[in-house]
mmCIF file of C-alpha atoms in Angstrom:
data_model
loop_
_atom_site.group_PDB
_atom_site.id
_atom_site.type_symbol
_atom_site.label_atom_id
_atom_site.label_comp_id
_atom_site.label_asym_id
_atom_site.label_seq_id
_atom_site.Cartn_x
_atom_site.Cartn_y
_atom_site.Cartn_z
ATOM 1 C CA MET A 1 -16.432 55.497 22.338
ATOM 2 C CA CYS A 2 -15.439 52.093 23.574
ATOM 3 C CA ASN A 3 -12.468 50.456 21.781
ATOM 4 C CA ALA A 4 -13.701 46.923 22.230
ATOM 5 C CA ARG A 5 -11.692 44.311 20.418
ATOM 6 C CA SER A 6 -13.581 42.441 17.736
ATOM 7 C CA VAL A 7 -14.032 38.767 18.513
ATOM 8 C CA LYS A 8 -13.758 36.387 15.588
ATOM 9 C CA LYS A 9 -16.740 34.090 15.503
ATOM 10 C CA THR A 10 -16.193 30.467 14.665
ATOM 11 C CA SER A 11 -18.513 28.684 12.269
ATOM 12 C CA PRO A 12 -20.416 25.492 13.180
ATOM 13 C CA LEU A 13 -18.058 23.563 10.882
ATOM 14 C CA GLU A 14 -14.996 24.953 12.630
ATOM 15 C CA ARG A 15 -16.430 24.061 16.025
ATOM 16 C CA LYS A 16 -17.086 20.473 14.939
ATOM 17 C CA LEU A 17 -13.581 20.136 13.541
ATOM 18 C CA GLU A 18 -12.176 21.511 16.798
ATOM 19 C CA ARG A 19 -14.242 18.988 18.722
ATOM 20 C CA LEU A 20 -12.828 16.200 16.563
ATOM 21 C CA SER A 21 -9.336 17.423 17.333
ATOM 22 C CA GLN A 22 -10.111 17.226 21.051
ATOM 23 C CA ILE A 23 -11.520 13.704 20.677
ATOM 24 C CA ARG A 24 -8.450 12.565 18.758
ATOM 25 C CA ASN A 25 -6.238 13.754 21.624
ATOM 26 C CA ALA A 26 -8.459 12.356 24.382
ATOM 27 C CA HIS A 27 -7.083 9.628 26.643
ATOM 28 C CA PRO A 28 -7.714 6.146 25.181
ATOM 29 C CA ASP A 29 -9.701 5.137 28.281
ATOM 30 C CA ILE A 30 -12.258 7.905 27.750
ATOM 31 C CA ASP A 31 -15.371 6.693 25.891
ATOM 32 C CA VAL A 32 -16.002 9.176 23.080
ATOM 33 C CA SER A 33 -18.156 6.899 20.940
ATOM 34 C CA ALA A 34 -21.324 8.944 21.497
ATOM 35 C CA ASP A 35 -19.593 12.092 20.230
ATOM 36 C CA LEU A 36 -18.215 10.258 17.216
ATOM 37 C CA GLN A 37 -21.597 8.744 16.380
ATOM 38 C CA TYR A 38 -23.114 12.201 16.456
ATOM 39 C CA LEU A 39 -20.403 13.669 14.215
ATOM 40 C CA LEU A 40 -20.680 10.797 11.733
ATOM 41 C CA GLY A 41 -24.243 11.931 11.125
ATOM 42 C CA ASN A 42 -23.170 15.452 10.170
ATOM 43 C CA LYS A 43 -24.217 16.757 6.756
ATOM 44 C CA SER A 44 -20.651 17.879 5.991
ATOM 45 C CA SER A 45 -18.661 15.164 4.223
ATOM 46 C CA LEU A 46 -15.476 16.744 5.610
ATOM 47 C CA VAL A 47 -16.675 16.226 9.185
ATOM 48 C CA VAL A 48 -17.746 12.659 8.402
ATOM 49 C CA ALA A 49 -14.372 11.880 6.807
ATOM 50 C CA LYS A 50 -12.421 13.179 9.783
ATOM 51 C CA ALA A 51 -14.756 11.495 12.255
ATOM 52 C CA ALA A 52 -14.331 8.155 10.463
ATOM 53 C CA ALA A 53 -10.553 8.540 10.609
ATOM 54 C CA VAL A 54 -10.747 9.100 14.385
ATOM 55 C CA VAL A 55 -13.024 6.069 14.752
ATOM 56 C CA ALA A 56 -10.377 3.962 13.006
ATOM 57 C CA GLU A 57 -7.565 5.392 15.140
ATOM 58 C CA ARG A 58 -9.431 4.671 18.360
ATOM 59 C CA GLU A 59 -10.865 1.374 17.087
ATOM 60 C CA SER A 60 -14.281 2.462 18.283
ATOM 61 C CA THR A 61 -16.330 -0.572 17.203
ATOM 62 C CA ALA A 62 -19.434 0.918 18.824
ATOM 63 C CA CYS A 63 -19.514 3.319 15.876
ATOM 64 C CA ILE A 64 -19.756 0.608 13.206
ATOM 65 C CA PRO A 65 -23.561 0.914 12.715
ATOM 66 C CA GLN A 66 -23.232 4.691 12.319
ATOM 67 C CA LEU A 67 -20.357 4.252 9.843
ATOM 68 C CA ILE A 68 -22.530 1.960 7.732
ATOM 69 C CA GLU A 69 -25.461 4.372 7.849
ATOM 70 C CA SER A 70 -23.204 7.294 6.925
ATOM 71 C CA PHE A 71 -21.798 5.443 3.923
ATOM 72 C CA HIS A 72 -25.225 4.763 2.449
ATOM 73 C CA ARG A 73 -26.290 8.354 3.076
ATOM 74 C CA LEU A 74 -23.176 9.696 1.346
ATOM 75 C CA LEU A 75 -23.653 7.329 -1.569
ATOM 76 C CA ALA A 76 -27.217 8.532 -2.047
ATOM 77 C CA ALA A 77 -26.079 12.170 -1.893
ATOM 78 C CA GLY A 78 -24.052 11.804 -5.101
ATOM 79 C CA ASN A 79 -20.904 13.649 -6.091
ATOM 80 C CA ASP A 80 -21.925 16.977 -4.550
ATOM 81 C CA GLY A 81 -22.611 15.325 -1.210
ATOM 82 C CA ASP A 82 -19.126 13.804 -1.063
ATOM 83 C CA PRO A 83 -16.728 15.548 -3.474
ATOM 84 C CA ARG A 84 -13.845 13.344 -4.641
ATOM 85 C CA CYS A 85 -15.252 10.437 -2.624
ATOM 86 C CA GLY A 86 -13.215 11.509 0.412
ATOM 87 C CA ALA A 87 -15.705 10.631 3.156
ATOM 88 C CA LYS A 88 -16.777 7.304 1.667
ATOM 89 C CA ILE A 89 -13.119 6.310 1.426
ATOM 90 C CA GLU A 90 -12.474 7.106 5.097
ATOM 91 C CA VAL A 91 -15.624 5.277 6.188
ATOM 92 C CA ALA A 92 -14.704 2.167 4.166
ATOM 93 C CA LYS A 93 -11.145 2.313 5.496
ATOM 94 C CA ALA A 94 -12.392 2.414 9.092
ATOM 95 C CA LEU A 95 -14.731 -0.540 8.494
ATOM 96 C CA TRP A 96 -11.932 -2.525 6.839
ATOM 97 C CA LEU A 97 -9.409 -1.790 9.580
ATOM 98 C CA MET A 98 -11.884 -2.858 12.255
ATOM 99 C CA ALA A 99 -12.763 -6.041 10.300
ATOM 100 C CA ALA A 100 -16.414 -5.001 10.348
ATOM 101 C CA ASP A 101 -19.139 -7.235 8.958
ATOM 102 C CA ALA A 102 -20.226 -4.547 6.510
ATOM 103 C CA GLU A 103 -21.202 -6.580 3.459
ATOM 104 C CA THR A 104 -23.611 -4.007 2.032
ATOM 105 C CA VAL A 105 -21.013 -1.239 2.230
ATOM 106 C CA PHE A 106 -18.203 -3.268 0.716
ATOM 107 C CA LEU A 107 -20.348 -4.631 -2.121
ATOM 108 C CA LYS A 108 -21.644 -1.200 -3.077
ATOM 109 C CA GLY A 109 -18.202 0.327 -2.665
ATOM 110 C CA ILE A 110 -16.310 -2.201 -4.796
ATOM 111 C CA ARG A 111 -18.748 -1.487 -7.643
ATOM 112 C CA HIS A 112 -18.792 2.297 -7.265
ATOM 113 C CA PHE A 113 -17.345 4.733 -9.791
ATOM 114 C CA GLN A 114 -17.374 8.478 -9.215
ATOM 115 C CA TYR A 115 -16.347 11.001 -11.823
ATOM 116 C CA ASP A 116 -15.663 14.445 -10.411
ATOM 117 C CA GLY A 117 -14.887 17.652 -12.219
ATOM 118 C CA ILE A 118 -11.293 18.751 -11.737
ATOM 119 C CA ALA A 119 -10.037 22.301 -12.069
ATOM 120 C CA TRP A 120 -8.067 23.260 -15.145
ATOM 121 C CA GLY A 121 -10.401 22.675 -18.034
ATOM 122 C CA GLY A 122 -13.104 20.694 -16.272
ATOM 123 C CA ALA A 123 -11.544 17.303 -16.950
ATOM 124 C CA VAL A 124 -13.053 14.411 -15.026
ATOM 125 C CA ALA A 125 -11.380 11.616 -13.128
ATOM 126 C CA ASP A 126 -12.584 8.536 -11.306
ATOM 127 C CA THR A 127 -12.085 9.399 -7.643
ATOM 128 C CA ALA A 128 -13.503 6.127 -6.300
ATOM 129 C CA THR A 129 -10.479 3.997 -7.207
ATOM 130 C CA GLU A 130 -9.186 3.796 -3.627
ATOM 131 C CA LEU A 131 -12.700 3.069 -2.387
ATOM 132 C CA ARG A 132 -13.052 0.042 -4.658
ATOM 133 C CA GLY A 133 -9.708 -1.297 -3.479
ATOM 134 C CA LEU A 134 -10.526 -0.850 0.214
ATOM 135 C CA CYS A 135 -13.860 -2.577 -0.222
ATOM 136 C CA GLY A 136 -12.169 -5.533 -1.910
ATOM 137 C CA LEU A 137 -9.869 -5.827 1.097
ATOM 138 C CA GLY A 138 -12.865 -5.480 3.390
ATOM 139 C CA LEU A 139 -14.707 -8.353 1.708
ATOM 140 C CA VAL A 140 -11.643 -10.580 2.112
ATOM 141 C CA ARG A 141 -11.220 -9.689 5.767
ATOM 142 C CA MET A 142 -14.866 -10.489 6.530
ATOM 143 C CA LYS A 143 -14.555 -13.730 4.488
ATOM 144 C CA TYR A 144 -17.403 -12.899 2.121
ATOM 145 C CA ARG A 145 -18.408 -16.151 0.428
ATOM 146 C CA ASP A 146 -18.379 -14.857 -3.176
ATOM 147 C CA VAL A 147 -15.369 -12.589 -2.817
ATOM 148 C CA MET A 148 -13.588 -14.129 -5.837
ATOM 149 C CA LEU A 149 -16.389 -13.005 -8.140
ATOM 150 C CA GLU A 150 -15.899 -9.420 -6.965
ATOM 151 C CA LEU A 151 -12.100 -9.469 -6.990
ATOM 152 C CA VAL A 152 -11.821 -10.804 -10.543
ATOM 153 C CA ASN A 153 -13.623 -7.660 -11.725
ATOM 154 C CA LEU A 154 -11.375 -5.471 -9.609
ATOM 155 C CA LEU A 155 -8.309 -7.233 -11.000
ATOM 156 C CA VAL A 156 -9.134 -5.911 -14.482
ATOM 157 C CA ASP A 157 -10.291 -2.475 -13.292
ATOM 158 C CA LYS A 158 -9.352 0.425 -15.565
ATOM 159 C CA GLU A 159 -7.266 1.990 -12.798
ATOM 160 C CA ALA A 160 -3.939 0.445 -11.769
ATOM 161 C CA PRO A 161 -4.294 1.231 -8.008
ATOM 162 C CA ALA A 162 -7.539 -0.770 -7.950
ATOM 163 C CA GLN A 163 -5.794 -3.697 -9.640
ATOM 164 C CA VAL A 164 -3.006 -3.497 -7.061
ATOM 165 C CA ALA A 165 -5.573 -3.615 -4.262
ATOM 166 C CA ALA A 166 -7.274 -6.610 -5.902
ATOM 167 C CA ALA A 167 -3.982 -8.502 -6.096
ATOM 168 C CA ARG A 168 -3.227 -7.655 -2.474
ATOM 169 C CA ALA A 169 -6.696 -8.812 -1.423
ATOM 170 C CA LEU A 170 -6.266 -12.072 -3.317
ATOM 171 C CA GLY A 171 -2.941 -12.575 -1.559
ATOM 172 C CA GLU A 172 -4.596 -12.077 1.821
ATOM 173 C CA SER A 173 -7.502 -14.365 1.016
ATOM 174 C CA GLU A 174 -5.593 -17.547 2.007
ATOM 175 C CA ARG A 175 -7.434 -19.285 -0.834
ATOM 176 C CA GLU A 176 -5.526 -21.280 -3.417
ATOM 177 C CA ASP A 177 -8.258 -20.695 -5.993
ATOM 178 C CA ALA A 178 -6.860 -17.154 -6.156
ATOM 179 C CA ILE A 179 -3.627 -18.467 -7.707
ATOM 180 C CA PRO A 180 -4.991 -19.049 -11.242
ATOM 181 C CA LEU A 181 -6.531 -15.550 -11.275
ATOM 182 C CA LEU A 182 -3.225 -13.944 -10.339
ATOM 183 C CA ARG A 183 -1.266 -15.992 -12.867
ATOM 184 C CA LEU A 184 -3.737 -15.121 -15.601
ATOM 185 C CA ARG A 185 -3.456 -11.401 -14.799
ATOM 186 C CA VAL A 186 0.328 -11.590 -15.197
ATOM 187 C CA LEU A 187 0.216 -13.688 -18.359
ATOM 188 C CA ALA A 188 -2.408 -11.456 -19.964
ATOM 189 C CA GLY A 189 0.113 -8.595 -20.064
ATOM 190 C CA ARG A 190 -0.754 -4.908 -20.465
ATOM 191 C CA ALA A 191 -0.434 -4.331 -16.716
ATOM 192 C CA GLU A 192 1.516 -1.654 -14.882
ATOM 193 C CA ALA A 193 4.707 -2.874 -13.181
ATOM 194 C CA GLU A 194 3.218 -2.146 -9.752
ATOM 195 C CA VAL A 195 0.285 -4.429 -10.555
ATOM 196 C CA VAL A 196 2.559 -7.246 -11.728
ATOM 197 C CA GLU A 197 4.732 -6.922 -8.623
ATOM 198 C CA GLU A 198 1.702 -7.136 -6.326
ATOM 199 C CA CYS A 199 0.482 -10.210 -8.254
ATOM 200 C CA PHE A 200 3.897 -11.830 -7.776
ATOM 201 C CA ARG A 201 3.913 -10.994 -4.060
ATOM 202 C CA ALA A 202 0.393 -12.362 -3.665
ATOM 203 C CA LEU A 203 1.307 -15.591 -5.461
ATOM 204 C CA LEU A 204 4.319 -16.125 -3.219
ATOM 205 C CA ALA A 205 2.230 -15.371 -0.127
ATOM 206 C CA LEU A 206 -0.434 -17.888 -1.122
ATOM 207 C CA SER A 207 1.954 -20.719 -1.977
ATOM 208 C CA LEU A 208 5.690 -20.160 -1.935
ATOM 209 C CA ASP A 209 6.546 -23.586 -3.306
ATOM 210 C CA LYS A 210 3.912 -23.610 -6.049
ATOM 211 C CA SER A 211 4.590 -20.048 -7.196
ATOM 212 C CA PHE A 212 8.341 -19.553 -6.830
ATOM 213 C CA SER A 213 9.335 -21.024 -10.193
ATOM 214 C CA PHE A 214 6.566 -19.078 -11.939
ATOM 215 C CA VAL A 215 7.782 -15.765 -10.496
ATOM 216 C CA ALA A 216 11.474 -16.610 -10.978
ATOM 217 C CA GLY A 217 10.776 -17.416 -14.624
ATOM 218 C CA HIS A 218 9.835 -13.785 -15.187
ATOM 219 C CA LEU A 219 13.246 -12.519 -14.055
ATOM 220 C CA GLU A 220 14.407 -12.874 -17.650
ATOM 221 C CA SER A 221 11.393 -11.127 -19.153
ATOM 222 C CA LYS A 222 12.155 -8.719 -21.989
ATOM 223 C CA ASP A 223 9.857 -6.264 -20.240
ATOM 224 C CA VAL A 224 12.076 -4.389 -17.760
ATOM 225 C CA GLY A 225 9.123 -3.604 -15.507
ATOM 226 C CA VAL A 226 8.114 -7.267 -15.256
ATOM 227 C CA SER A 227 11.704 -8.380 -14.635
ATOM 228 C CA GLU A 228 12.150 -5.809 -11.874
ATOM 229 C CA ALA A 229 8.796 -6.747 -10.351
ATOM 230 C CA ALA A 230 9.860 -10.392 -10.189
ATOM 231 C CA ALA A 231 13.180 -9.466 -8.584
ATOM 232 C CA LEU A 232 11.576 -7.343 -5.871
ATOM 233 C CA ALA A 233 8.945 -9.977 -5.114
ATOM 234 C CA ILE A 234 11.607 -12.684 -4.815
ATOM 235 C CA GLY A 235 13.646 -10.383 -2.584
ATOM 236 C CA GLY A 236 10.723 -10.260 -0.200
ATOM 237 C CA ALA A 237 10.203 -14.037 -0.252
ATOM 238 C CA LYS A 238 11.872 -16.436 2.154
ATOM 239 C CA HIS A 239 12.526 -19.250 -0.272
ATOM 240 C CA ARG A 240 15.635 -21.401 -0.058
ATOM 241 C CA ASP A 241 16.555 -20.520 -3.668
ATOM 242 C CA SER A 242 15.855 -16.768 -3.560
ATOM 243 C CA PHE A 243 19.476 -15.669 -3.268
ATOM 244 C CA ALA A 244 20.705 -18.146 -5.878
ATOM 245 C CA VAL A 245 18.239 -17.111 -8.583
ATOM 246 C CA LEU A 246 18.829 -13.392 -7.996
ATOM 247 C CA ARG A 247 22.605 -13.840 -8.007
ATOM 248 C CA ASP A 248 22.490 -15.942 -11.198
ATOM 249 C CA SER A 249 20.231 -13.450 -12.952
ATOM 250 C CA LEU A 250 22.671 -10.678 -12.057
ATOM 251 C CA ALA A 251 25.634 -12.693 -13.383
ATOM 252 C CA ASN A 252 23.921 -13.122 -16.751
ATOM 253 C CA ARG A 253 23.480 -9.383 -17.363
ATOM 254 C CA ASN A 254 25.894 -6.933 -18.919
ATOM 255 C CA ALA A 255 27.080 -3.815 -17.151
ATOM 256 C CA TYR A 256 24.492 -1.611 -18.877
ATOM 257 C CA ASP A 257 21.426 -3.718 -18.097
ATOM 258 C CA PRO A 258 18.803 -1.464 -16.410
ATOM 259 C CA VAL A 259 17.652 -4.302 -14.128
ATOM 260 C CA ARG A 260 21.021 -4.687 -12.354
ATOM 261 C CA GLY A 261 20.334 -2.010 -9.750
ATOM 262 C CA THR A 262 16.993 -3.584 -8.851
ATOM 263 C CA LEU A 263 18.626 -7.008 -8.511
ATOM 264 C CA PHE A 264 21.142 -5.593 -6.028
ATOM 265 C CA LEU A 265 18.291 -4.051 -4.035
ATOM 266 C CA ALA A 266 16.359 -7.329 -4.099
ATOM 267 C CA ILE A 267 19.403 -9.218 -2.819
ATOM 268 C CA ALA A 268 19.758 -6.725 0.037
ATOM 269 C CA THR A 269 16.087 -7.197 0.885
ATOM 270 C CA LEU A 270 16.714 -10.893 1.581
ATOM 271 C CA ARG A 271 18.458 -9.856 4.818
ATOM 272 C CA ASP A 272 20.508 -13.033 5.181
ATOM 273 C CA ASP A 273 24.251 -13.579 5.713
ATOM 274 C CA ASP A 274 24.955 -14.914 2.215
ATOM 275 C CA ALA A 275 23.255 -11.952 0.568
ATOM 276 C CA ILE A 276 25.025 -9.405 2.770
ATOM 277 C CA GLY A 277 28.386 -11.091 2.209
ATOM 278 C CA PHE A 278 27.804 -11.001 -1.549
ATOM 279 C CA LEU A 279 27.079 -7.275 -1.440
ATOM 280 C CA ILE A 280 30.126 -6.555 0.735
ATOM 281 C CA ASP A 281 32.306 -8.405 -1.783
ATOM 282 C CA ALA A 282 30.738 -6.375 -4.604
ATOM 283 C CA LEU A 283 32.149 -3.216 -2.993
ATOM 284 C CA HIS A 284 35.480 -4.196 -4.567
ATOM 285 C CA SER A 285 34.022 -4.523 -8.069
ATOM 286 C CA GLU A 286 32.657 -2.319 -10.823
ATOM 287 C CA ASP A 287 29.264 -2.703 -9.134
ATOM 288 C CA ALA A 288 30.438 -0.977 -5.952
ATOM 289 C CA GLU A 289 28.104 2.005 -6.290
ATOM 290 C CA ALA A 290 25.046 -0.187 -6.824
ATOM 291 C CA ALA A 291 26.102 -2.361 -3.882
ATOM 292 C CA ILE A 292 26.387 0.677 -1.603
ATOM 293 C CA GLY A 293 22.930 1.832 -2.667
ATOM 294 C CA ALA A 294 21.511 -1.588 -1.794
ATOM 295 C CA LEU A 295 23.397 -1.856 1.496
ATOM 296 C CA ALA A 296 22.020 1.530 2.559
ATOM 297 C CA LEU A 297 18.990 -0.512 3.592
ATOM 298 C CA TYR A 298 21.118 -1.410 6.634
ATOM 299 C CA LYS A 299 22.391 2.049 7.520
ATOM 300 C CA GLY A 300 20.670 1.758 10.885
ATOM 301 C CA ASP A 301 22.559 -1.472 11.624
ATOM 302 C CA GLU A 302 25.902 -0.329 13.027
ATOM 303 C CA LYS A 303 27.549 -3.741 12.604
ATOM 304 C CA ILE A 304 26.848 -3.867 8.856
ATOM 305 C CA ALA A 305 27.462 -0.147 8.396
ATOM 306 C CA THR A 306 30.920 -0.622 9.919
ATOM 307 C CA ARG A 307 31.692 -3.430 7.471
ATOM 308 C CA VAL A 308 30.667 -1.222 4.562
ATOM 309 C CA ARG A 309 32.624 1.726 5.902
ATOM 310 C CA SER A 310 35.742 -0.436 6.205
ATOM 311 C CA ALA A 311 35.442 -1.694 2.636
ATOM 312 C CA VAL A 312 35.016 1.738 1.049
ATOM 313 C CA PRO A 313 37.973 4.077 0.318
ATOM 314 C CA LYS A 314 38.348 6.997 2.715
ATOM 315 C CA SER A 315 38.181 9.492 -0.135
ATOM 316 C CA GLY A 316 37.147 9.731 -3.751
ATOM 317 C CA PRO A 317 33.859 9.231 -5.650
ATOM 318 C CA LEU A 318 32.950 5.989 -3.899
ATOM 319 C CA ALA A 319 33.491 7.538 -0.482
ATOM 320 C CA ALA A 320 31.133 10.356 -1.510
ATOM 321 C CA VAL A 321 28.493 7.818 -2.550
ATOM 322 C CA PHE A 322 28.832 6.078 0.810
ATOM 323 C CA ARG A 323 28.446 9.320 2.754
ATOM 324 C CA ARG A 324 25.374 10.262 0.729
ATOM 325 C CA GLU A 325 23.672 6.874 1.008
ATOM 326 C CA PHE A 326 24.493 6.309 4.687
ATOM 327 C CA GLY A 327 23.963 9.909 5.750
ATOM 328 C CA GLU A 328 27.479 10.407 7.074
#
């Protein structure tokens, strides 16, 4: 009797996924658009999702019509055709990244909700949150004429990540009529800190001079999340008064104020000489540990790391904090 070794057969799905892996690793000069177009038409949402991701990586604009067709097909297939919205998300992401003129996709996507059954008791969750956000960004990038009407709905979406995406999209719109919408979202309250921070960042991106005092005014908010959001947004802004308002806010807080650590981080984020000098000086104060944590942002900068190392004791608790934060 022959002792032939059994050969494991690969399924059609496995072969398509292997082909996608080969395409992903192909030389950039090799035209693989025909293969990708074919795979985008596959009935498996997993194959479509992975194919769309490769299209985005390779910036294969020749595949844009097939991406659009695939999105509408997946949308018509319902939840079972695209569990957890995974393929539609990847398709929308590819179209957004390639700045595609895909109005029909983005309009349907920004209005789409998908509730999928989750294990453990059959609870349902909206798995289209990321899709709505990506489509909002896509409409901005393609300069859709009525984008504000779509983004105002997204800004009050039930899901915080969608609101964050709406604020980001408004910030990228380069339209000053977005400013009142962002201010209203902040003033309305009942928003997650991440949403408020993105609104602040968007406001400062749209008009630094018009929005700086509005954002800075929220540093003293009684809501810790709002105060921290304002600090981080100001830390990322290049305004002439950024350091001064962060430093003054820090000076007005007691040692137990939960916002102090965030203020130190925001000051470090400014990345200017005055801010760094302030943090180096703080190494000789009761705020030394917080200052080290903030200065760790510069651990890859040997010049600044040397200054910190010189200001910290060679042994003791503070030395241990330095070694931990700077990886030494």
